[in-house]
XYZ file of C-alpha atoms in Angstrom:
764
model
C 0.804 -10.600 -32.294
C 3.158 -12.595 -34.545
C 6.028 -10.583 -33.140
C 4.885 -11.391 -29.601
C 4.760 -15.119 -30.390
C 8.197 -14.898 -32.007
C 9.613 -13.209 -28.909
C 8.065 -15.851 -26.652
C 9.498 -18.626 -28.828
C 12.963 -17.080 -28.757
C 12.763 -16.629 -25.001
C 11.813 -20.252 -24.445
C 14.670 -21.381 -26.703
C 17.134 -19.272 -24.725
C 15.844 -20.666 -21.432
C 16.238 -24.235 -22.668
C 19.787 -23.497 -23.781
C 20.593 -21.896 -20.421
C 19.182 -24.897 -18.523
C 21.237 -27.264 -20.696
C 24.428 -25.289 -20.003
C 23.641 -25.204 -16.269
C 23.242 -28.971 -16.315
C 26.582 -29.274 -18.098
C 28.205 -26.978 -15.531
C 26.607 -28.287 -12.343
C 27.556 -31.851 -13.182
C 31.198 -30.774 -12.723
C 30.653 -29.389 -9.204
C 32.600 -31.896 -7.137
C 32.721 -32.233 -3.314
C 35.086 -34.362 -1.220
C 37.089 -35.024 -4.392
C 34.695 -37.561 -5.967
C 31.012 -36.755 -5.383
C 29.074 -34.693 -7.951
C 25.390 -34.616 -6.884
C 24.441 -31.134 -8.124
C 23.463 -32.208 -11.629
C 20.736 -34.245 -9.933
C 19.837 -31.188 -7.828
C 19.274 -29.137 -10.973
C 16.950 -31.780 -12.471
C 14.885 -31.702 -9.260
C 14.739 -27.900 -9.076
C 14.074 -26.474 -12.552
C 10.469 -25.976 -13.728
C 9.055 -29.222 -15.067
C 8.853 -28.098 -18.764
C 12.657 -27.728 -18.762
C 13.597 -30.810 -16.754
C 14.528 -32.818 -19.863
C 17.088 -30.185 -20.921
C 18.675 -30.184 -17.471
C 18.880 -34.012 -17.634
C 20.413 -33.824 -21.099
C 23.007 -31.244 -20.035
C 24.009 -33.040 -16.841
C 24.188 -36.399 -18.637
C 26.548 -34.951 -21.242
C 28.603 -33.443 -18.423
C 28.798 -36.692 -16.491
C 29.858 -38.616 -19.611
C 32.188 -36.165 -21.342
C 33.759 -34.661 -18.215
C 33.670 -37.480 -15.661
C 34.672 -35.739 -12.444
C 33.293 -38.559 -10.311
C 34.026 -42.231 -10.078
C 30.424 -43.244 -10.736
C 29.036 -40.927 -13.421
C 26.390 -43.364 -14.627
C 25.045 -43.540 -11.086
C 24.211 -39.827 -11.237
C 22.621 -40.248 -14.668
C 20.407 -42.961 -13.196
C 19.548 -40.731 -10.235
C 18.633 -37.876 -12.613
C 16.392 -40.233 -14.598
C 14.736 -41.292 -11.353
C 14.123 -37.638 -10.506
C 12.348 -37.125 -13.825
C 10.221 -40.220 -13.235
C 9.240 -39.064 -9.736
C 8.364 -35.564 -10.883
C 6.318 -36.837 -13.831
C 4.412 -39.268 -11.594
C 3.605 -36.617 -8.987
C 3.087 -33.699 -11.402
C -0.709 -33.678 -10.930
C -0.503 -33.205 -7.156
C -0.323 -29.421 -7.132
C -0.212 -29.038 -3.364
C 2.775 -31.377 -3.130
C 4.595 -29.726 -6.028
C 4.248 -26.295 -4.440
C 5.734 -27.379 -1.096
C 9.005 -25.648 -0.192
C 10.940 -28.887 0.376
C 9.478 -30.880 -2.526
C 12.498 -30.389 -4.810
C 14.897 -31.173 -1.931
C 13.124 -34.448 -1.176
C 12.994 -35.421 -4.872
C 16.774 -34.907 -5.127
C 17.639 -36.562 -1.798
C 15.826 -39.860 -2.342
C 17.422 -41.004 -5.674
C 20.938 -39.914 -4.659
C 20.755 -41.728 -1.331
C 19.080 -44.780 -2.914
C 21.764 -45.094 -5.597
C 24.422 -44.684 -2.897
C 22.891 -47.586 -0.963
C 22.870 -49.596 -4.174
C 26.602 -48.969 -4.635
C 27.262 -50.045 -1.039
C 25.233 -53.220 -1.558
C 27.863 -54.225 -4.123
C 31.038 -52.847 -2.493
C 29.980 -53.617 1.050
C 28.237 -51.594 3.741
C 30.317 -49.485 6.127
C 29.588 -46.713 8.572
C 31.934 -44.373 6.708
C 30.240 -45.062 3.384
C 26.800 -44.601 4.921
C 27.830 -41.201 6.341
C 29.436 -40.087 3.067
C 26.499 -41.110 0.875
C 24.069 -39.636 3.376
C 25.995 -36.336 3.401
C 26.098 -36.358 -0.397
C 22.312 -36.844 -0.521
C 21.811 -33.997 1.945
C 24.015 -31.737 -0.177
C 22.021 -32.719 -3.246
C 18.741 -31.919 -1.493
C 20.085 -28.611 -0.164
C 21.334 -27.701 -3.640
C 17.921 -28.483 -5.133
C 16.223 -26.306 -2.511
C 18.454 -23.310 -3.226
C 18.345 -23.764 -7.015
C 14.529 -24.033 -7.027
C 14.151 -20.791 -5.076
C 16.669 -19.110 -7.378
C 14.763 -20.262 -10.483
C 11.570 -18.720 -9.077
C 13.382 -15.424 -8.514
C 14.868 -15.452 -12.020
C 11.406 -16.048 -13.482
C 10.167 -12.854 -11.807
C 11.427 -9.303 -12.149
C 12.679 -8.622 -8.651
C 15.932 -6.727 -8.533
C 18.626 -7.575 -5.980
C 17.552 -4.771 -3.684
C 14.032 -6.219 -3.413
C 15.151 -9.701 -2.362
C 14.445 -10.916 1.146
C 17.442 -12.250 3.128
C 16.341 -15.870 2.555
C 16.032 -15.283 -1.192
C 19.396 -13.571 -1.318
C 21.017 -16.472 0.541
C 19.567 -18.938 -1.986
C 20.927 -16.874 -4.871
C 24.394 -16.645 -3.288
C 24.620 -20.368 -2.583
C 23.460 -21.248 -6.086
C 26.177 -18.976 -7.456
C 28.704 -20.680 -5.185
C 27.734 -24.070 -6.644
C 28.493 -22.661 -10.100
C 31.851 -21.401 -8.806
C 32.516 -24.863 -7.374
C 31.973 -26.305 -10.845
C 34.277 -23.725 -12.435
C 36.976 -24.393 -9.842
C 37.771 -27.662 -11.643
C 38.581 -25.784 -14.853
C 42.226 -24.676 -14.868
C 44.327 -22.513 -17.196
C 48.043 -22.974 -16.559
C 47.085 -24.580 -13.244
C 45.104 -21.471 -12.255
C 41.472 -22.262 -11.343
C 38.886 -20.245 -13.262
C 36.356 -20.735 -10.462
C 38.637 -19.445 -7.705
C 39.670 -16.424 -9.796
C 36.003 -15.613 -10.437
C 35.264 -16.017 -6.710
C 38.044 -13.591 -5.752
C 36.760 -10.994 -8.256
C 33.259 -11.269 -6.774
C 34.616 -10.932 -3.216
C 36.581 -7.815 -4.211
C 33.490 -6.228 -5.754
C 31.411 -7.162 -2.702
C 33.969 -5.501 -0.449
C 34.030 -2.481 -2.739
C 30.254 -1.902 -2.663
C 29.316 -3.576 0.615
C 32.205 -2.615 2.850
C 33.266 -4.902 5.667
C 29.961 -6.789 5.870
C 29.711 -7.271 2.104
C 33.269 -8.550 1.728
C 33.013 -10.843 4.762
C 29.694 -12.380 3.664
C 30.917 -13.009 0.119
C 34.226 -14.415 1.374
C 32.638 -16.765 3.901
C 30.042 -18.082 1.432
C 32.492 -18.626 -1.440
C 35.185 -20.062 0.807
C 32.845 -22.468 2.586
C 31.535 -23.950 -0.680
C 34.850 -24.048 -2.594
C 36.638 -25.687 0.330
C 34.279 -28.670 -0.077
C 36.086 -29.580 -3.288
C 38.730 -31.253 -1.130
C 42.300 -31.748 -2.189
C 45.068 -29.434 -1.129
C 42.948 -26.272 -1.380
C 40.824 -26.800 1.728
C 42.586 -23.772 3.280
C 40.775 -21.323 0.958
C 37.773 -21.203 3.317
C 39.811 -19.256 5.882
C 41.682 -17.375 3.150
C 38.531 -16.091 1.422
C 36.788 -15.163 4.679
C 39.776 -13.200 6.003
C 40.454 -11.681 2.572
C 36.872 -10.516 2.168
C 36.958 -8.899 5.616
C 40.190 -6.982 4.909
C 39.207 -5.944 1.365
C 35.948 -4.487 2.695
C 37.819 -2.704 5.466
C 40.251 -1.020 3.050
C 37.755 -0.454 0.204
C 37.222 3.271 1.093
C 40.910 3.817 0.185
C 40.360 2.614 -3.370
C 40.297 -0.555 -5.415
C 44.069 -1.040 -5.296
C 44.012 -0.975 -1.488
C 41.273 -3.605 -1.455
C 43.303 -5.887 -3.734
C 46.409 -5.444 -1.604
C 44.485 -6.271 1.558
C 43.093 -9.470 0.018
C 46.576 -10.508 -1.149
C 47.940 -9.938 2.357
C 45.156 -12.079 3.816
C 45.935 -14.871 1.318
C 49.596 -14.870 2.341
C 48.825 -14.918 6.066
C 46.220 -17.685 5.784
C 48.235 -19.750 3.327
C 51.418 -19.723 5.412
C 49.530 -21.332 8.274
C 47.704 -24.096 6.430
C 48.900 -24.547 2.860
C 51.913 -26.104 1.275
C 54.322 -23.841 -0.606
C 53.226 -25.078 -4.053
C 49.514 -24.527 -3.400
C 50.243 -21.190 -1.754
C 52.107 -19.988 -4.840
C 49.171 -21.038 -7.060
C 46.782 -19.235 -4.742
C 48.892 -16.060 -4.892
C 49.005 -16.208 -8.700
C 45.198 -16.601 -8.755
C 44.823 -13.611 -6.431
C 47.091 -11.478 -8.631
C 45.203 -12.535 -11.780
C 41.846 -11.727 -10.160
C 43.174 -8.361 -8.910
C 44.378 -7.391 -12.396
C 40.971 -8.214 -13.883
C 39.233 -6.348 -11.048
C 41.370 -3.214 -11.481
C 40.803 -3.026 -15.229
C 37.054 -3.604 -15.069
C 34.832 -0.467 -15.246
C 33.862 1.057 -11.917
C 30.144 0.404 -12.480
C 30.626 -3.127 -13.837
C 29.073 -4.631 -10.712
C 27.099 -1.622 -9.474
C 24.074 -3.883 -9.106
C 25.721 -5.213 -5.944
C 25.141 -1.825 -4.315
C 21.426 -2.642 -3.991
C 22.258 -5.770 -1.978
C 24.189 -3.917 0.673
C 21.856 -0.947 1.240
C 21.767 -0.454 4.982
C 18.315 -1.126 6.370
C 19.061 0.768 9.563
C 19.454 4.512 9.187
C 21.348 6.502 11.785
C 19.557 7.569 14.936
C 19.113 11.173 13.823
C 17.443 10.266 10.521
C 15.285 7.573 12.101
C 14.255 9.916 14.893
C 13.372 12.620 12.369
C 11.308 10.142 10.362
C 9.394 8.981 13.412
C 8.854 12.591 14.501
C 7.393 13.531 11.105
C 5.112 10.499 11.174
C 3.847 11.321 14.676
C 3.253 14.971 13.792
C 1.331 14.059 10.656
C -0.722 11.482 12.506
C -1.573 13.876 15.351
C -2.429 16.698 12.920
C -4.794 14.379 11.041
C -6.630 13.518 14.270
C -6.816 17.194 15.279
C -8.353 18.199 11.943
C -10.870 15.384 12.201
C -11.838 16.686 15.666
C -12.284 20.201 14.236
C -14.693 18.797 11.676
C -16.698 17.015 14.367
C -16.858 20.141 16.558
C -18.030 22.286 13.634
C -20.855 19.812 13.039
C -21.830 19.724 16.721
C -21.872 23.530 17.151
C -23.787 23.998 13.917
C -26.400 21.470 14.992
C -26.909 23.296 18.310
C -27.127 26.721 16.676
C -29.552 25.501 14.045
C -31.959 24.509 16.793
C -31.775 28.014 18.222
C -31.852 30.356 15.211
C -33.491 28.355 12.445
C -36.849 30.045 11.488
C -40.111 28.076 11.862
C -43.628 28.351 10.421
C -44.996 29.273 13.864
C -42.656 32.242 13.870
C -44.376 33.525 10.719
C -47.569 34.280 12.671
C -45.671 35.855 15.562
C -43.922 38.272 13.188
C -47.228 39.009 11.407
C -48.921 39.917 14.720
C -46.022 42.198 15.690
C -46.262 43.954 12.320
C -50.072 44.254 11.931
C -51.031 44.926 15.564
C -48.163 47.233 16.551
C -50.192 50.480 16.213
C -53.662 49.077 16.811
C -55.523 50.432 19.897
C -57.371 47.105 20.268
C -54.168 45.050 20.643
C -54.448 44.634 24.392
C -58.136 43.703 24.209
C -57.644 41.212 21.305
C -54.642 39.323 22.683
C -55.101 39.622 26.461
C -58.895 39.593 27.001
C -60.525 36.206 27.332
C -62.965 37.051 24.586
C -60.186 38.105 22.218
C -58.188 36.159 19.560
C -55.321 33.644 19.817
C -52.640 32.086 17.640
C -54.654 28.948 17.103
C -57.097 30.964 14.959
C -54.270 32.129 12.706
C -52.542 28.729 12.499
C -55.633 27.271 10.832
C -54.363 28.862 7.614
C -51.032 26.980 7.768
C -51.964 24.193 5.340
C -53.044 26.598 2.607
C -50.140 28.937 3.313
C -47.608 26.109 2.906
C -49.299 24.635 -0.170
C -49.969 27.882 -2.135
C -47.427 30.244 -0.615
C -49.970 32.946 0.320
C -53.454 33.400 1.748
C -56.327 35.829 1.269
C -58.544 37.543 3.862
C -61.293 35.010 3.266
C -58.914 32.224 4.376
C -58.911 33.561 7.920
C -61.471 31.906 10.155
C -64.874 33.660 10.671
C -64.304 34.124 14.395
C -61.006 35.952 13.803
C -62.524 38.225 11.118
C -65.385 39.163 13.466
C -63.053 40.141 16.319
C -60.184 41.742 14.330
C -60.645 45.145 12.745
C -57.422 44.946 10.691
C -57.835 41.663 8.776
C -56.452 43.030 5.443
C -53.312 44.265 7.232
C -52.992 40.910 9.068
C -53.329 38.978 5.791
C -50.600 41.066 4.134
C -48.341 40.717 7.177
C -48.714 36.921 7.153
C -47.871 36.748 3.429
C -44.791 38.972 3.881
C -43.597 37.011 6.889
C -44.040 33.717 5.049
C -42.037 34.935 2.028
C -39.303 36.038 4.406
C -39.443 32.591 6.042
C -39.067 30.854 2.653
C -36.074 33.024 1.763
C -34.484 32.361 5.158
C -34.960 28.617 4.794
C -33.356 28.647 1.321
C -30.414 30.665 2.598
C -30.074 28.385 5.614
C -30.080 25.342 3.356
C -27.305 26.792 1.237
C -25.335 27.754 4.335
C -25.721 24.203 5.646
C -24.454 22.818 2.352
C -21.406 25.103 2.394
C -20.792 24.306 6.063
C -20.925 20.598 5.367
C -18.530 21.004 2.457
C -16.095 23.016 4.608
C -16.369 20.528 7.462
C -15.799 17.773 4.929
C -12.660 19.548 3.744
C -11.318 19.583 7.307
C -11.984 15.874 7.526
C -10.509 15.314 4.067
C -7.360 17.223 4.951
C -7.065 15.102 8.083
C -7.364 11.964 5.956
C -4.650 13.255 3.624
C -2.259 13.746 6.529
C -3.165 10.334 7.936
C -2.415 8.655 4.618
C 0.874 10.527 4.372
C 1.821 9.306 7.849
C 0.958 5.732 6.906
C 2.928 6.001 3.665
C 6.037 7.332 5.402
C 5.811 4.644 8.065
C 6.123 1.995 5.325
C 9.448 3.413 4.176
C 12.338 2.007 6.168
C 15.275 3.763 4.532
C 15.825 7.220 3.056
C 19.105 6.884 1.164
C 20.449 10.449 1.208
C 23.815 9.538 -0.317
C 22.195 7.891 -3.307
C 19.758 10.808 -3.619
C 22.727 13.169 -3.982
C 24.196 10.968 -6.718
C 20.844 10.905 -8.503
C 20.704 14.704 -8.296
C 24.097 14.948 -9.985
C 23.045 12.465 -12.661
C 19.820 14.388 -13.420
C 21.797 17.621 -13.702
C 24.116 15.921 -16.191
C 21.025 15.088 -18.236
C 19.956 18.745 -18.333
C 17.346 18.575 -15.557
C 17.938 20.763 -12.484
C 15.946 19.200 -9.624
C 15.131 21.302 -6.584
C 14.681 18.188 -4.430
C 15.292 14.449 -4.815
C 14.076 11.711 -2.499
C 15.246 8.096 -2.632
C 13.176 5.770 -0.434
C 13.134 2.034 0.209
C 10.027 0.462 1.719
C 9.666 -2.521 4.037
C 9.573 -4.874 1.022
C 12.894 -3.617 -0.338
C 11.355 -1.655 -3.226
C 12.986 1.639 -4.122
C 11.051 4.752 -5.146
C 12.676 7.904 -6.494
C 10.887 11.252 -6.483
C 12.228 14.491 -7.901
C 10.841 17.989 -8.336
C 12.088 20.597 -10.770
C 10.943 23.789 -12.429
C 8.694 23.038 -15.373
C 10.339 24.055 -18.625
C 7.815 23.355 -21.340
C 10.403 23.801 -24.051
C 12.577 20.990 -22.711
C 11.822 17.427 -23.686
C 12.207 14.879 -20.891
C 14.300 11.931 -22.096
C 12.570 9.221 -20.114
C 14.273 6.177 -21.651
C 17.728 7.651 -21.067
C 16.765 8.592 -17.507
C 15.669 5.048 -16.703
C 18.810 3.590 -18.302
C 21.134 5.840 -16.292
C 19.283 5.280 -13.007
C 19.357 1.512 -13.566
C 23.142 1.628 -13.771
C 23.530 4.067 -10.904
C 21.247 2.290 -8.415
C 21.773 -1.306 -9.522
C 18.024 -1.823 -9.978
C 15.492 -2.060 -12.788
C 13.103 0.891 -12.875
C 9.788 1.461 -14.603
C 9.199 4.428 -16.915
C 8.828 7.642 -14.868
C 5.457 9.178 -14.057
C 5.485 12.934 -14.686
C 2.973 15.381 -13.183
C 2.845 19.141 -13.767
C 1.322 21.646 -11.353
C 1.845 25.412 -10.941
C 5.096 25.530 -12.860
C 6.586 22.504 -11.096
C 7.180 19.088 -12.595
C 7.122 16.064 -10.286
C 8.897 12.910 -11.446
C 8.184 9.614 -9.697
C 10.027 6.401 -10.564
C 9.533 2.980 -8.985
C 11.145 -0.380 -9.554
C 9.908 -2.478 -12.429
C 7.073 -4.680 -11.152
C 6.429 -8.345 -11.897
C 3.195 -7.776 -13.833
C 1.920 -5.535 -16.590
C -1.409 -5.071 -18.328
C -2.539 -4.809 -21.941
C -5.308 -2.189 -22.037
C -7.835 -1.391 -24.749
C -10.899 0.847 -24.825
C -13.921 1.388 -27.044
C -16.484 4.171 -26.818
C -19.863 5.036 -28.367
C -21.228 8.594 -28.107
C -24.974 9.012 -27.740
C -26.636 10.229 -30.927
C -23.290 10.120 -32.733
C -22.504 13.456 -31.109
C -19.151 15.076 -30.434
C -19.281 15.234 -26.625
C -19.345 12.053 -24.536
C -20.648 11.987 -20.973
C -18.200 9.174 -20.174
C -14.565 9.995 -19.511
C -11.740 7.628 -18.635
C -7.984 7.567 -18.126
C -5.335 5.107 -16.980
C -1.778 5.606 -15.769
C 0.983 4.242 -13.534
C 1.049 6.228 -10.301
C 4.819 5.986 -9.830
C 4.520 3.506 -6.954
C 4.014 0.321 -8.943
C 0.237 0.614 -9.292
C -1.816 0.757 -12.463
C -4.804 3.056 -11.927
C -7.844 3.086 -14.208
C -10.559 5.742 -13.721
C -13.929 5.707 -15.505
C -16.486 8.468 -14.830
C -20.042 8.775 -16.170
C -21.630 12.237 -15.991
C -25.387 12.592 -15.425
C -27.288 12.408 -18.709
C -25.709 12.891 -22.128
C -24.216 15.698 -24.148
C -22.168 18.692 -23.097
C -23.257 18.974 -19.470
C -22.643 15.280 -18.803
C -19.265 15.597 -20.538
C -18.308 18.476 -18.223
C -19.256 16.524 -15.081
C -17.608 13.267 -16.183
C -14.427 14.946 -17.375
C -14.210 17.092 -14.260
C -14.595 14.124 -11.915
C -12.050 11.880 -13.643
C -9.529 14.677 -14.268
C -9.504 15.841 -10.641
C -9.231 12.251 -9.426
C -6.339 11.586 -11.832
C -4.425 14.703 -10.829
C -4.809 14.068 -7.092
C -3.836 10.390 -7.280
C -0.781 11.243 -9.382
C 0.131 13.834 -6.768
C 0.215 11.088 -4.136
C -3.183 11.495 -2.437
C -5.231 8.456 -1.465
C -8.371 7.448 -3.306
C -10.761 8.209 -0.443
C -9.344 11.717 0.016
C -9.457 12.326 -3.722
C -13.112 11.237 -3.831
C -14.013 13.775 -1.125
C -12.339 16.555 -3.100
C -14.155 15.514 -6.289
C -17.455 15.391 -4.405
C -16.928 18.880 -2.962
C -16.005 20.249 -6.387
C -19.222 18.902 -7.915
C -21.313 20.266 -5.032
C -20.027 23.830 -5.333
C -19.513 23.875 -9.105
C -22.873 25.524 -9.778
C -26.336 25.977 -8.308
C -27.680 23.255 -10.592
C -27.375 19.641 -9.572
C -24.154 18.015 -10.802
C -23.286 14.398 -10.284
C -20.977 11.786 -11.783
C -20.162 8.163 -11.091
C -16.610 7.031 -10.441
C -15.289 3.549 -11.189
C -11.666 3.142 -10.080
C -9.336 0.162 -10.362
C -5.994 0.146 -8.540
C -3.825 -2.828 -9.559
C -0.624 -3.480 -7.596
C 1.726 -4.724 -10.324
C 4.098 -6.217 -7.743
C 1.616 -8.488 -5.956
C -1.329 -8.662 -8.381
C -3.789 -7.316 -5.800
C -6.644 -5.413 -7.426
C -8.766 -2.884 -5.522
C -12.099 -2.053 -7.157
C -13.613 1.216 -5.894
C -17.074 2.270 -7.010
C -19.136 5.389 -6.398
C -22.431 4.791 -8.185
C -20.637 2.958 -11.009
C -21.802 -0.032 -13.031
C -20.540 -3.534 -12.379
C -17.208 -4.881 -13.641
C -16.207 -8.358 -14.817
C -13.212 -10.562 -13.980
C -12.289 -13.703 -15.904
C -9.904 -16.207 -14.305
C -9.355 -19.124 -16.628
C -12.871 -20.313 -17.459
C -14.470 -18.762 -14.369
C -16.329 -15.456 -14.373
C -16.777 -13.090 -11.430
C -18.813 -9.903 -11.100
C -17.741 -6.862 -9.126
C -20.948 -5.120 -8.110
C -21.456 -3.177 -4.894
C -24.149 -0.601 -3.977
C -22.929 2.991 -3.763
C -23.908 6.591 -4.543
C -22.367 8.839 -7.200
C -20.400 11.967 -6.343
C -22.159 15.332 -6.183
C -25.346 14.323 -4.331
C -24.518 14.228 -0.620
C -21.848 16.109 1.344
C -20.439 12.839 2.677
C -19.539 10.037 0.271
C -17.390 6.923 0.381
C -16.220 4.331 -2.093
C -17.504 0.774 -1.885
C -14.477 -1.510 -1.958
C -13.854 -4.972 -3.409
C -10.485 -6.761 -3.542
C -9.191 -9.635 -5.638
C -5.856 -11.228 -6.538
C -5.003 -11.437 -10.232
C -2.467 -13.519 -12.149
C -0.992 -13.711 -15.618
C -3.763 -14.210 -18.204
C -6.654 -12.859 -16.092
C -9.001 -10.416 -17.828
C -10.826 -7.374 -16.408
C -13.636 -5.510 -18.162
C -14.950 -2.156 -16.870
C -18.052 -0.589 -18.428
C -20.335 2.417 -18.087
C -24.020 1.868 -17.369
C -24.956 2.438 -21.020
C -23.491 -0.972 -21.884
C -25.803 -2.942 -19.585
C -29.148 -1.416 -20.573
C -30.170 -4.796 -22.053
C -28.625 -7.052 -19.391
C -25.241 -8.415 -18.399
C -25.213 -12.142 -19.230
C -24.294 -11.569 -22.868
C -21.182 -9.634 -21.779
C -20.004 -12.622 -19.733
C -20.501 -14.906 -22.738
C -18.383 -12.642 -24.943
C -15.605 -12.489 -22.348
C -15.616 -16.276 -21.869
C -15.409 -16.872 -25.630
C -12.458 -14.511 -25.996
C -9.148 -16.218 -26.848
C -5.623 -14.891 -27.366
C -6.612 -12.293 -29.933
C -5.651 -8.638 -29.412
C -7.472 -7.239 -26.380
C -8.768 -4.354 -28.508
C -11.057 -6.785 -30.311
C -12.723 -7.722 -27.021
C -13.451 -4.074 -26.132
C -14.799 -3.322 -29.639
C -17.001 -6.391 -29.685
C -18.673 -5.587 -26.359
C -19.260 -1.937 -27.322
C -20.668 -2.833 -30.782
C -22.931 -5.510 -29.320
C -24.241 -3.078 -26.681
C -25.215 -0.596 -29.408
C -26.866 -3.332 -31.506
C -28.887 -4.702 -28.602
C -30.305 -1.268 -27.677
C -33.708 -1.434 -29.413
C -35.893 0.641 -27.065
C -35.503 3.838 -29.046
C -33.114 5.412 -26.548
C -29.407 5.945 -26.896
C -26.736 6.417 -24.256
C -22.997 6.886 -23.994
C -21.156 3.554 -23.834
C -17.579 2.981 -22.680
C -15.773 -0.373 -22.441
C -12.271 -0.795 -20.972
C -10.694 -4.258 -21.297
C -7.448 -5.369 -19.649
C -5.375 -8.542 -19.748
C -2.761 -9.192 -17.063
C 0.636 -10.324 -18.387
C 4.019 -11.063 -16.861
C 6.400 -8.149 -17.215
């Protein structure tokens, strides 16, 4: 814990230093030759705890490096920004508005501009210039604020939406604008850095990447004024040509940019400025050529094409349609099996009335009085025999004396009739038992058809969420895995509609080979230009499946505590937790019926099957049906187990609670407590079973506690009190305290298995 606090303290110190340096840098970003409003923009955009450090950095920049004619005006505007933000800090709704930072920056800059004009004299030109400056300040604050939010999260470049990416690019261009005023031998550091970035963008993004980078950098740097206003056209044209010639190599890209600089400069620039521009291009090209090939590989994620070619897209849609149609067909098969079975059961299922009919056929077959007894009006009828039905059903057999007096007087073969009824009834009981078992098996088989249909439906839905299958990158990943000693038989690289990349690979399982997970993640990070989570590895039938997703924004600290009934060795509760390879944390808790070895078998079986199926990519509902079928056919004895499943999306914080006969769970948000409790049945009782679902959105610091029913034998309120009193101690202490208190409170002479799983959500 001390280490964690030390890391947090160091991180905060680094952030403060970075904000101070940004303030120092942004105060030098000058437009129109004399206006420097971006130091004020930074003060309006950074999170409020760091606003003082941005003010301090920009103030030092305005004083030490006065790039504007009225530096103290910007210091006053920055101070006004701090005052406004402090005054309105309690209005959360206003602070969270998208244009709040833009408005906070616009007002002081425009107000101080009006104040300057009140002294120097009002003019339409001055009003337009100060108004434009205020708009630029507000726009800068808007882009910087969105960039600061992105930097606070863990999104990689490939996951950014176009609007977020634009904000990041424009914020970077403001930094380049500030660096453009720093010169070494009359060569601008900012323009050299901009050219290097454009060359890399053309290298990894082709024509579109080079053109976008060139237009953005040129448009912002041309605002600096002076004799370098021509660089807007130069950078745009250079980026276009460098991207066009990038397939021929880095040297060709540099030559194309240099040619564009010459052509653009000859039209608009003076000879002296053109020569400086050419020297800057040469300097940037030399740096670019000597930099490692993968130095800016992260840019590759930005320029991943979202539109696959027609063949690949058509194949993807065809697979989705086939899977979807197959799922519906299998569901129809299940329904038809049920319908036909219901109709046949009404025709062939034995009845109690049939017992007497079979007994008559057996006892009276060779009797000479059969015609007289059953066809003469003074004979016998079935109603006389059916009077024994109550005793037959209650005791399982009858005696001759149980037949009515009238029947005994008219029938000369009452002992044979009694024996025939008893034999027919035993046959009826056996037939009913067999029919019941057949019905159970039929329902399980029909359920498997339906479950298989659900699996295909979920696969179709999953594939429909993936927009891009990057085959080129998959081939590069295959080569990289082979270099690491792993020989994959197949590699898939997918990008979903939110820009998140998932890598899946299959290879032969070599138990003697150790999988170097950390090295794998490190190499894939460099290759793909993204930040990946540790791989999830699943083994099945000699095949190892590796699934890797991008690093999510959230993580969870997990602790567990368990008490075994009677201090035995086998616990009826079984739990596991894992990352499923798609950015979800999955926690499974199962409670087998009773205690001891049999309960341990049921609980372990249920949770293990669920874990294996979810890791394999199946949905939770399909996995539950498979678990239920396995418990039904496991043995002739009744087997049941509860299932308590939590699926936490570590990207969005959405938590799905799924319960099948499980005990309640607890959620703490700040000082508020919530219970997750929904009625449901455990697995292994009925052929058809479904989870009861509850959803919630979780944030950093929220706490979840999952328990087995042994922990709530004496109530639930005391658990809430313990959770509410918990502070920032290790989460293991919370789990241990609840489990120990549950054992202490159990004073009824009974003991039960107790499991407590506690989780705390943290930023990744």
